Amino acid sequence: MERFISTETLIIELLLVASLVAILVRRLRVPYTVALVLVGLVLTLQQPLELSLTPELILALLVPPLVFEAAFHINFTELRRNLPGILLLAVVGVILSTLIVGGAVSLVTPLSLPIALVFGALISATDPVAVVALFRALGAPRRLALLVEGESLLNDGTAIVLFNLVLAAALTGHFDLLNGVADFLRVSAGGVVVGLALGWIAAQIIARVDDYLIETTLTTVLAFGAYLVAERLHFSGVLAVVVAGLINGNMGPQGMSPTTRIVLFNFWEYVAFLANSFIFLLIGLQVNVPTLLANWQPIAWAIVAVLAARSIVTYSLGWVVNRFSDPLPLRWLHVLNWGGLRGAIALALALSLPADLGPQRELVRIMAFGVVLFTLLGQSTTMRPLLRALAIVTRNPIQMQYELRHARLMTFRAAATHLDSLYRDGFISEQAWETLRPELLRQVETIAHSVRDLQRMYPELTTEELESARRELLRAQRSALMSMRRDAIISEEAFELLASEVDTLLMSEDFMPPEPPVAHAGASAPTNDIARPKNSS
């Protein structure tokens, strides 16, 4: 009983520290996760804490909610459009990074090649939580944020599968390439199948239930259950959670009421906040600063190897992506390169190393902690200046005001549409509908007028919006060209010619959109009025 109370007290203290740090960083330009690591380091220096931080605690309890929450909010259509680039970085990139880091580290540190490859595998998974949070705060391009987050989601599972294969080879001293590839495909594909099956089943149940408490509970069971079921079947639990989150996040909300969506999204945002808080605070508490300082040379070599491997992987695979998919601007590749932070997965895998590895196990752990600490304190804190220097994020107060007004307009229009739906389905009376609808329409007209005023005062707002929309249309054209080439509707020569024209416009900094079509005489202008629905009751 005494041990339970002391554990509960420690958890409450950590939650209080995380809350105070979250309040503090609102006034400082420091990523929340970095601040947690720093606070953990300070607490460790002041009074070392005896914590039993097992890999099972991180992988089975803290990683699933983080992965599920991120996958739940990803739009599958956008992910599918960028899937070739994400898969290249998350699968081929992890394998290349493991080989490059392992080979380089074995040359300049006391680690043997098999153990160095184990280190390369465990450190290859990216964990850009701080970077994604910064993207959301600054308003980075959606596709860039999706690439960073999508790569992180998929390479977690890839890195864990590869780590287990390389670790088995290091322990046995024998590696069969054919069997290794077969095991890699089996474990990965098995995790995907488990995630697909459980995600689809949960989505079907949620579509038939209209109780936000039950639906929230089902998603919680899905997030942890997908991981446990896949691991019991000796498949990739992380990949199962990723796929289950994608399926449930894109199919489940379709049958939810607005109230359920709000509750569900807020719940998972809170759970992710808790998991992030514990992980990064515990990272700071686990780091032994004197030990890191005593081993600064192998840590420095490991950092150089990781950075070099990330650069080689990002720019070489980026070139491949530009050849076969929507082009990635060079500025985005710079961000992808520097945004390859390491975190929870690397920490968990380093802690899970068995004692059979011998005395080199401790050095691998120390190097892993050093690399994680550098990426969090060095790369994460310099990401904001990098985004500014590359002119990727150029949001100003006027643009923010326009976004707020435009968002308010969309919310009131959505409310008016939902009100019409309630009346049409007989959930509210005609008297209530006739009372509420004029109020909403007045709000819509008022906000629409304020949006038009802002556009007249600052014409560049409309220009940026039109340019963004037309670039999306160009990407749609390129996607159509790829489909026509795949279906043999056009020849390879025609595809190359037409695709190069589209790519030139997409890559051009001074993009000039085509002239809009001339309206025919007598054409009626569109109206903003919402048609009166027919009551079915």
Coordinates of C-alpha atoms in Angstrom, one line a residue:
M1 CA 0.0 0.0 0.0
E2 CA 2.8 2.4 0.9
R3 CA 4.5 1.7 -2.5
F4 CA 1.2 2.4 -4.3
I5 CA 0.8 5.7 -2.5
S6 CA 4.4 6.8 -3.2
T7 CA 3.9 5.9 -6.9
E8 CA 0.6 7.8 -7.1
T9 CA 2.3 10.8 -5.4
L10 CA 5.1 10.8 -7.9
I11 CA 2.6 10.7 -10.8
I12 CA 0.7 13.7 -9.4
E13 CA 3.9 15.6 -8.8
L14 CA 5.0 15.0 -12.4
L15 CA 1.6 16.1 -13.7
L16 CA 1.9 19.3 -11.6
V17 CA 5.3 20.0 -13.0
A18 CA 4.1 19.4 -16.6
S19 CA 1.2 21.8 -16.0
L20 CA 3.5 24.5 -14.6
V21 CA 5.9 24.1 -17.5
A22 CA 3.0 24.3 -20.0
I23 CA 1.9 27.6 -18.4
L24 CA 5.4 28.9 -18.4
V25 CA 6.3 28.1 -22.1
R26 CA 3.3 30.1 -23.3
R27 CA 5.3 33.2 -22.4
L28 CA 8.6 31.9 -23.8
R29 CA 9.6 30.9 -27.3
V30 CA 10.7 27.4 -26.2
P31 CA 9.0 24.2 -27.5
Y32 CA 7.0 22.6 -24.7
T33 CA 8.7 19.2 -25.0
V34 CA 12.2 20.8 -24.8
A35 CA 11.2 22.7 -21.7
L36 CA 10.1 19.4 -20.1
V37 CA 13.4 17.8 -20.8
L38 CA 15.3 20.8 -19.4
V39 CA 13.1 20.7 -16.2
G40 CA 13.8 17.0 -15.9
L41 CA 17.5 17.6 -16.1
V42 CA 17.4 20.3 -13.5
L43 CA 15.4 18.1 -11.1
T44 CA 17.9 15.2 -11.6
L45 CA 20.8 17.5 -10.8
Q46 CA 19.1 18.8 -7.7
Q47 CA 17.9 15.5 -6.4
P48 CA 18.3 12.3 -8.3
L49 CA 15.1 10.3 -8.6
E50 CA 14.9 6.5 -8.5
L51 CA 12.6 5.7 -11.5
S52 CA 12.0 2.3 -13.0
L53 CA 11.5 3.4 -16.6
T54 CA 11.0 0.2 -18.5
P55 CA 10.7 -0.1 -22.3
E56 CA 7.3 -1.8 -21.8
L57 CA 6.0 1.3 -20.0
I58 CA 6.9 3.5 -23.0
L59 CA 6.0 1.2 -25.9
A60 CA 2.8 -0.3 -24.5
L61 CA 1.4 2.5 -22.4
L62 CA 2.7 5.9 -23.7
V63 CA 3.5 5.3 -27.4
P64 CA 0.0 3.9 -28.5
P65 CA -2.0 7.1 -27.5
L66 CA 0.6 9.3 -29.2
V67 CA 0.6 7.3 -32.4
F68 CA -3.2 6.9 -32.5
E69 CA -3.9 10.6 -31.8
A70 CA -1.6 11.6 -34.7
A71 CA -2.9 9.1 -37.1
F72 CA -6.6 9.8 -36.1
H73 CA -6.2 13.4 -37.3
I74 CA -4.5 12.7 -40.6
N75 CA -6.6 13.1 -43.7
F76 CA -6.4 9.8 -45.6
T77 CA -6.8 11.5 -49.0
E78 CA -3.9 13.9 -48.4
L79 CA -1.8 11.0 -47.0
R80 CA -2.5 8.9 -50.1
R81 CA -1.4 11.7 -52.3
N82 CA 1.9 12.0 -50.5
L83 CA 2.3 8.3 -49.7
P84 CA 5.2 7.5 -52.2
G85 CA 7.4 10.1 -50.5
I86 CA 6.4 9.1 -47.0
L87 CA 7.0 5.4 -47.7
L88 CA 10.4 6.1 -49.2
L89 CA 11.5 8.1 -46.2
A90 CA 9.9 5.8 -43.6
V91 CA 11.0 2.5 -45.0
V92 CA 13.9 2.9 -47.4
G93 CA 15.1 5.9 -45.4
V94 CA 15.2 3.9 -42.1
I95 CA 17.1 1.0 -43.7
L96 CA 19.7 3.4 -45.3
S97 CA 20.0 5.4 -42.1
T98 CA 20.6 2.2 -40.1
L99 CA 23.4 1.1 -42.5
I100 CA 25.1 4.5 -42.7
V101 CA 25.0 5.2 -39.0
G102 CA 26.0 1.7 -38.1
G103 CA 28.9 1.7 -40.5
A104 CA 30.2 5.1 -39.5
V105 CA 29.9 4.5 -35.8
S106 CA 31.7 1.2 -36.0
L107 CA 34.7 3.0 -37.6
V108 CA 35.2 5.7 -35.0
T109 CA 33.9 4.2 -31.7
P110 CA 34.7 1.0 -29.8
L111 CA 31.4 -0.6 -30.9
S112 CA 31.7 -3.7 -33.2
L113 CA 29.8 -3.6 -36.5
P114 CA 26.8 -5.8 -35.3
I115 CA 26.3 -3.7 -32.2
A116 CA 26.8 -0.5 -34.2
L117 CA 24.0 -1.6 -36.6
V118 CA 21.8 -2.2 -33.5
F119 CA 22.5 1.4 -32.5
G120 CA 21.8 2.6 -36.1
A121 CA 18.4 0.8 -36.1
L122 CA 17.2 2.1 -32.7
I123 CA 18.2 5.7 -33.5
S124 CA 16.7 5.8 -37.0
A125 CA 13.1 6.5 -35.9
T126 CA 12.2 10.2 -35.9
D127 CA 10.0 11.7 -33.3
P128 CA 9.3 15.3 -34.4
V129 CA 6.6 16.1 -31.7
A130 CA 8.1 19.5 -31.0
V131 CA 8.5 20.3 -34.8
V132 CA 4.9 19.4 -35.6
A133 CA 3.6 21.5 -32.6
L134 CA 5.7 24.4 -34.0
F135 CA 4.3 23.9 -37.5
R136 CA 0.7 24.1 -36.1
A137 CA 1.5 27.2 -34.1
L138 CA 3.2 29.1 -37.0
G139 CA 1.0 27.8 -39.8
A140 CA 3.5 25.9 -41.9
P141 CA 2.3 24.4 -45.2
R142 CA -0.1 21.5 -44.6
R143 CA 1.7 19.2 -47.0
L144 CA 5.1 19.8 -45.3
A145 CA 3.5 19.1 -41.9
L146 CA 1.9 15.9 -43.3
L147 CA 5.3 14.7 -44.7
V148 CA 7.0 15.2 -41.3
E149 CA 4.2 13.6 -39.3
G150 CA 3.5 10.8 -41.8
E151 CA 7.2 9.8 -41.9
S152 CA 7.4 9.7 -38.1
L153 CA 4.2 7.6 -37.8
L154 CA 5.4 5.0 -40.3
N155 CA 9.1 4.9 -39.5
D156 CA 8.4 4.1 -35.9
G157 CA 7.0 0.7 -36.8
T158 CA 9.7 0.2 -39.5
A159 CA 12.5 1.0 -37.0
I160 CA 11.2 -1.3 -34.3
V161 CA 10.9 -4.2 -36.8
L162 CA 14.4 -3.6 -38.2
F163 CA 15.8 -3.2 -34.6
N164 CA 14.5 -6.6 -33.6
L165 CA 16.0 -8.3 -36.7
V166 CA 19.4 -6.6 -36.3
L167 CA 19.4 -7.3 -32.6
A168 CA 18.7 -11.0 -33.2
A169 CA 21.6 -11.2 -35.7
A170 CA 23.9 -9.5 -33.2
L171 CA 23.1 -11.9 -30.4
T172 CA 23.3 -15.1 -32.5
G173 CA 26.2 -13.9 -34.7
H174 CA 24.3 -15.1 -37.8
F175 CA 22.1 -13.2 -40.3
D176 CA 20.2 -14.7 -43.2
L177 CA 19.3 -11.9 -45.7
L178 CA 16.5 -13.8 -47.3
N179 CA 14.9 -14.8 -44.0
G180 CA 15.5 -11.3 -42.6
V181 CA 13.6 -9.7 -45.5
A182 CA 10.8 -12.3 -45.2
D183 CA 10.5 -11.6 -41.4
F184 CA 10.5 -7.9 -42.0
L185 CA 7.7 -8.2 -44.5
R186 CA 5.7 -10.6 -42.4
V187 CA 5.9 -8.5 -39.2
S188 CA 5.1 -5.3 -41.1
A189 CA 2.3 -6.7 -43.2
G190 CA 0.8 -8.5 -40.2
G191 CA 0.7 -5.2 -38.2
V192 CA -1.0 -3.5 -41.1
V193 CA -3.6 -6.3 -41.5
V194 CA -4.4 -6.2 -37.7
G195 CA -4.8 -2.5 -37.8
L196 CA -7.0 -2.6 -40.8
A197 CA -9.3 -5.3 -39.3
L198 CA -9.7 -3.8 -35.9
G199 CA -10.0 -0.2 -37.2
W200 CA -12.7 -1.2 -39.6
I201 CA -14.6 -3.1 -36.9
A202 CA -14.4 -0.2 -34.5
A203 CA -15.5 2.2 -37.2
Q204 CA -18.6 0.1 -38.0
I205 CA -19.6 -0.1 -34.3
I206 CA -19.1 3.6 -33.8
A207 CA -21.3 4.4 -36.8
R208 CA -24.1 2.5 -35.2
V209 CA -23.7 4.1 -31.7
D210 CA -24.7 7.7 -30.8
D211 CA -23.2 8.0 -27.3
Y212 CA -20.0 10.0 -27.0
L213 CA -18.9 8.1 -23.8
I214 CA -19.2 4.7 -25.5
E215 CA -17.5 6.0 -28.7
T216 CA -14.6 7.5 -26.8
T217 CA -14.2 4.3 -24.8
L218 CA -14.2 2.3 -28.1
T219 CA -11.4 4.4 -29.5
T220 CA -9.4 3.9 -26.3
V221 CA -9.8 0.2 -26.5
L222 CA -8.8 0.3 -30.2
A223 CA -5.7 2.3 -29.6
F224 CA -4.3 0.0 -26.9
G225 CA -6.0 -3.2 -28.1
A226 CA -4.5 -3.0 -31.6
Y227 CA -1.0 -2.8 -30.1
L228 CA -1.5 -5.7 -27.7
V229 CA -3.2 -8.0 -30.3
A230 CA -0.5 -7.3 -32.9
E231 CA 2.3 -7.9 -30.4
R232 CA 0.6 -11.1 -29.2
L233 CA 0.6 -12.4 -32.8
H234 CA 4.3 -11.3 -33.1
F235 CA 3.5 -8.5 -35.5
S236 CA 4.3 -4.8 -35.4
G237 CA 2.1 -3.2 -32.7
V238 CA 3.0 0.3 -33.6
L239 CA 2.1 -0.2 -37.3
A240 CA -1.2 -1.8 -36.2
V241 CA -2.0 1.3 -34.1
V242 CA -1.1 3.6 -37.0
V243 CA -3.4 1.9 -39.4
A244 CA -6.2 1.5 -36.9
G245 CA -6.0 5.2 -36.2
L246 CA -6.0 6.1 -39.8
I247 CA -9.0 3.9 -40.6
N248 CA -11.0 5.0 -37.5
G249 CA -10.2 8.7 -37.9
N250 CA -11.4 8.8 -41.5
M251 CA -14.3 6.4 -41.3
G252 CA -15.5 6.7 -37.7
P253 CA -16.3 10.5 -37.5
Q254 CA -18.6 10.3 -40.5
G255 CA -21.4 8.9 -38.4
M256 CA -20.7 11.0 -35.3
S257 CA -22.7 14.0 -34.1
P258 CA -20.9 17.3 -33.7
T259 CA -21.0 16.9 -29.9
T260 CA -19.3 13.5 -30.1
R261 CA -16.6 14.8 -32.5
I262 CA -15.8 17.6 -30.1
V263 CA -15.6 15.4 -27.1
L264 CA -13.6 12.7 -28.9
F265 CA -11.0 15.2 -30.4
N266 CA -10.6 16.9 -27.1
F267 CA -10.2 13.6 -25.3
W268 CA -7.4 12.4 -27.6
E269 CA -5.7 15.8 -27.5
Y270 CA -5.6 15.6 -23.7
V271 CA -4.3 12.0 -23.7
A272 CA -1.6 13.0 -26.2
F273 CA -0.7 15.9 -23.9
L274 CA -0.4 13.6 -20.9
A275 CA 1.7 11.0 -22.8
N276 CA 4.0 13.7 -24.3
S277 CA 4.4 15.3 -20.9
F278 CA 5.4 12.0 -19.2
I279 CA 7.8 10.9 -22.0
F280 CA 9.8 14.0 -22.3
L281 CA 9.9 14.8 -18.6
L282 CA 11.1 11.2 -17.9
I283 CA 13.7 11.6 -20.6
G284 CA 15.2 14.5 -18.7
L285 CA 14.9 12.6 -15.4
Q286 CA 16.7 9.5 -16.9
V287 CA 19.7 11.3 -18.4
N288 CA 22.8 11.1 -16.3
V289 CA 24.7 14.3 -17.1
P290 CA 28.1 13.3 -15.6
T291 CA 28.1 10.0 -17.5
L292 CA 27.3 11.8 -20.8
L293 CA 30.1 14.3 -20.2
A294 CA 32.5 11.4 -19.5
N295 CA 31.6 9.8 -22.9
W296 CA 31.4 13.0 -24.9
Q297 CA 33.6 11.7 -27.8
P298 CA 31.5 8.7 -28.8
I299 CA 28.4 10.8 -28.4
A300 CA 29.8 13.5 -30.6
W301 CA 30.7 10.9 -33.3
A302 CA 27.2 9.4 -33.0
I303 CA 25.6 12.9 -33.5
V304 CA 27.8 13.5 -36.6
A305 CA 26.9 10.1 -38.0
V306 CA 23.1 10.6 -37.4
L307 CA 23.1 14.1 -39.0
A308 CA 25.2 13.0 -42.0
A309 CA 22.9 9.9 -42.5
R310 CA 19.8 12.1 -42.3
S311 CA 21.2 14.5 -44.9
I312 CA 22.1 11.8 -47.3
V313 CA 18.7 10.1 -46.9
T314 CA 16.6 13.3 -47.1
Y315 CA 18.2 14.8 -50.2
S316 CA 18.8 11.6 -52.1
L317 CA 15.3 10.3 -51.5
G318 CA 13.9 13.8 -52.0
W319 CA 15.4 13.7 -55.5
V320 CA 13.7 10.4 -56.1
V321 CA 10.3 11.7 -54.9
N322 CA 10.6 14.7 -57.3
R323 CA 11.1 12.3 -60.2
F324 CA 8.0 10.2 -59.5
S325 CA 5.6 12.3 -57.4
D326 CA 4.6 15.8 -56.6
P327 CA 7.8 17.8 -56.4
L328 CA 9.2 18.9 -53.0
P329 CA 10.8 22.4 -52.9
L330 CA 14.4 22.4 -51.8
R331 CA 13.5 24.6 -48.9
W332 CA 11.2 21.8 -47.6
L333 CA 14.0 19.3 -47.9
H334 CA 16.1 21.5 -45.6
V335 CA 13.3 21.4 -43.0
L336 CA 12.8 17.7 -43.4
N337 CA 16.5 17.2 -42.9
W338 CA 16.8 19.4 -39.8
G339 CA 13.5 18.2 -38.4
G340 CA 14.5 14.6 -38.0
L341 CA 14.4 14.7 -34.2
R342 CA 14.8 11.5 -32.0
G343 CA 12.8 10.8 -28.9
A344 CA 10.6 8.2 -27.2
I345 CA 11.1 5.3 -29.6
A346 CA 14.9 5.5 -29.4
L347 CA 14.8 5.8 -25.7
A348 CA 12.5 2.7 -25.3
L349 CA 14.6 0.6 -27.6
A350 CA 17.9 1.6 -25.9
L351 CA 16.4 0.6 -22.5
S352 CA 15.2 -2.7 -23.9
L353 CA 18.7 -3.9 -24.9
P354 CA 19.4 -7.3 -23.3
A355 CA 22.4 -7.9 -21.0
D356 CA 23.7 -10.5 -23.5
L357 CA 25.2 -7.7 -25.5
G358 CA 27.9 -7.4 -22.9
P359 CA 29.7 -4.2 -21.9
Q360 CA 29.0 -2.5 -25.2
R361 CA 25.3 -2.2 -24.2
E362 CA 25.9 0.6 -21.8
L363 CA 27.8 2.6 -24.4
V364 CA 24.9 2.2 -26.9
R365 CA 22.5 3.5 -24.3
I366 CA 24.7 6.5 -23.5
M367 CA 25.1 7.4 -27.2
A368 CA 21.4 7.1 -27.7
F369 CA 20.6 9.4 -24.8
G370 CA 23.2 11.9 -26.1
V371 CA 21.8 11.9 -29.6
V372 CA 18.2 12.3 -28.3
L373 CA 19.3 15.2 -26.0
F374 CA 21.1 17.0 -28.9
T375 CA 18.2 16.7 -31.3
L376 CA 15.7 18.0 -28.7
L377 CA 17.9 20.9 -27.4
G378 CA 19.8 21.7 -30.6
Q379 CA 17.6 21.0 -33.6
S380 CA 14.2 21.7 -32.0
T381 CA 15.1 25.1 -30.6
T382 CA 16.6 26.3 -34.0
M383 CA 13.6 25.1 -36.1
R384 CA 11.7 28.4 -35.7
P385 CA 14.7 30.6 -37.0
L386 CA 15.2 28.1 -39.9
L387 CA 11.5 28.4 -41.0
R388 CA 11.8 32.1 -40.8
A389 CA 15.1 32.2 -42.8
L390 CA 13.7 29.9 -45.5
A391 CA 10.5 32.1 -45.7
I392 CA 8.4 29.1 -45.3
V393 CA 6.3 30.7 -42.5
T394 CA 5.5 34.3 -43.2
R395 CA 2.3 34.8 -41.2
N396 CA 1.6 38.4 -40.2
P397 CA -1.2 39.9 -38.0
I398 CA -3.3 40.9 -41.0
Q399 CA -3.2 37.3 -42.3
M400 CA -4.1 36.0 -38.8
Q401 CA -7.1 38.4 -38.7
Y402 CA -8.2 37.2 -42.1
E403 CA -8.0 33.6 -41.0
L404 CA -10.0 34.3 -37.9
R405 CA -12.8 36.0 -39.8
H406 CA -12.8 33.4 -42.5
A407 CA -12.9 30.6 -40.0
R408 CA -15.8 32.3 -38.1
L409 CA -17.7 32.7 -41.4
M410 CA -17.2 28.9 -42.1
T411 CA -18.4 27.9 -38.6
F412 CA -21.6 30.0 -38.8
R413 CA -22.3 28.6 -42.3
A414 CA -21.8 25.1 -40.9
A415 CA -24.1 25.9 -38.0
A416 CA -26.8 27.1 -40.4
T417 CA -26.5 24.0 -42.5
H418 CA -26.7 21.8 -39.5
L419 CA -29.8 23.7 -38.3
D420 CA -31.4 23.1 -41.6
S421 CA -30.6 19.4 -41.3
L422 CA -32.2 19.2 -37.8
Y423 CA -35.3 20.9 -39.1
R424 CA -35.5 18.7 -42.2
D425 CA -35.2 15.5 -40.2
G426 CA -37.8 16.6 -37.8
F427 CA -35.6 17.1 -34.7
I428 CA -36.7 20.7 -34.2
S429 CA -40.0 22.4 -34.8
E430 CA -40.7 24.9 -37.6
Q431 CA -41.1 27.7 -35.0
A432 CA -37.6 27.0 -33.5
W433 CA -36.1 26.9 -37.0
E434 CA -37.7 30.2 -38.1
T435 CA -36.5 31.8 -34.9
L436 CA -32.9 30.6 -35.0
R437 CA -32.2 30.7 -38.8
P438 CA -32.5 34.5 -39.3
E439 CA -30.1 35.0 -36.3
L440 CA -27.5 32.8 -38.0
L441 CA -28.0 34.4 -41.4
R442 CA -27.4 37.8 -39.9
Q443 CA -24.2 36.6 -38.3
V444 CA -23.1 35.1 -41.7
E445 CA -23.8 38.3 -43.5
T446 CA -22.0 40.5 -40.9
I447 CA -18.9 38.3 -40.9
A448 CA -18.9 37.9 -44.7
H449 CA -19.0 41.7 -45.0
S450 CA -16.0 42.0 -42.6
V451 CA -14.1 39.5 -44.7
R452 CA -14.8 41.4 -47.9
D453 CA -13.7 44.7 -46.2
L454 CA -10.4 43.1 -45.2
Q455 CA -9.9 41.7 -48.7
R456 CA -10.5 45.2 -50.2
M457 CA -8.0 46.8 -47.8
Y458 CA -5.4 44.1 -48.3
P459 CA -5.7 42.6 -51.9
E460 CA -2.7 40.4 -51.3
L461 CA -4.9 38.2 -49.0
T462 CA -7.0 37.2 -52.0
T463 CA -4.0 36.8 -54.2
E464 CA -2.4 34.3 -51.8
E465 CA -5.6 32.4 -51.4
L466 CA -6.1 32.2 -55.2
E467 CA -2.5 31.1 -55.7
S468 CA -2.7 28.4 -53.1
A469 CA -6.0 27.1 -54.6
R470 CA -4.5 27.1 -58.1
R471 CA -1.5 25.2 -57.0
E472 CA -3.8 22.6 -55.5
L473 CA -5.5 22.4 -59.0
L474 CA -2.1 21.9 -60.6
R475 CA -1.4 19.0 -58.2
A476 CA -4.7 17.5 -59.1
Q477 CA -3.8 17.8 -62.8
R478 CA -0.5 16.0 -62.2
S479 CA -2.3 13.3 -60.3
A480 CA -4.7 12.8 -63.2
L481 CA -1.7 12.6 -65.6
M482 CA -0.2 9.8 -63.5
S483 CA -3.5 7.9 -63.4
M484 CA -3.7 8.2 -67.2
R485 CA -0.2 7.0 -67.7
R486 CA -0.8 4.0 -65.3
D487 CA -4.0 3.1 -67.2
A488 CA -2.2 3.4 -70.6
I489 CA -4.5 6.3 -71.7
I490 CA -1.5 8.4 -72.7
S491 CA 2.0 7.4 -73.7
E492 CA 5.1 7.9 -71.6
E493 CA 6.3 10.6 -73.9
A494 CA 3.1 12.5 -73.6
F495 CA 3.2 12.1 -69.8
E496 CA 6.7 13.5 -69.6
L497 CA 5.8 16.5 -71.7
L498 CA 2.7 17.4 -69.8
A499 CA 4.0 16.6 -66.4
S500 CA 7.1 18.8 -67.0
E501 CA 4.8 21.7 -67.8
V502 CA 2.9 21.2 -64.5
D503 CA 6.1 20.7 -62.5
T504 CA 7.5 23.9 -63.9
L505 CA 4.5 25.9 -62.7
L506 CA 4.6 24.1 -59.3
M507 CA 8.3 24.8 -58.7
S508 CA 8.2 28.4 -59.9
E509 CA 8.6 31.0 -57.2
D510 CA 6.9 33.7 -59.3
F511 CA 3.9 31.5 -60.2
M512 CA 1.5 33.2 -62.6
P513 CA -1.9 31.5 -62.6
P514 CA -3.8 31.2 -65.9
E515 CA -6.4 33.8 -66.8
P516 CA -9.8 33.2 -65.4
P517 CA -12.6 32.3 -67.9
V518 CA -14.8 35.1 -69.1
A519 CA -18.3 34.9 -67.8
H520 CA -21.1 34.6 -70.4
A521 CA -23.5 37.4 -70.8
G522 CA -26.7 37.0 -68.8
A523 CA -25.2 34.4 -66.4
S524 CA -26.6 34.8 -63.0
A525 CA -24.4 35.5 -60.0
P526 CA -24.2 32.9 -57.2
T527 CA -26.1 33.7 -54.1
N528 CA -25.1 33.2 -50.5
D529 CA -28.6 32.5 -49.4
I530 CA -29.3 29.1 -47.9
A531 CA -32.4 27.4 -49.4
R532 CA -35.3 26.6 -47.2
P533 CA -35.3 22.9 -46.7
K534 CA -38.3 20.6 -46.9
N535 CA -39.4 19.2 -43.6
S536 CA -39.8 15.5 -44.0
S537 CA -41.8 15.1 -40.9

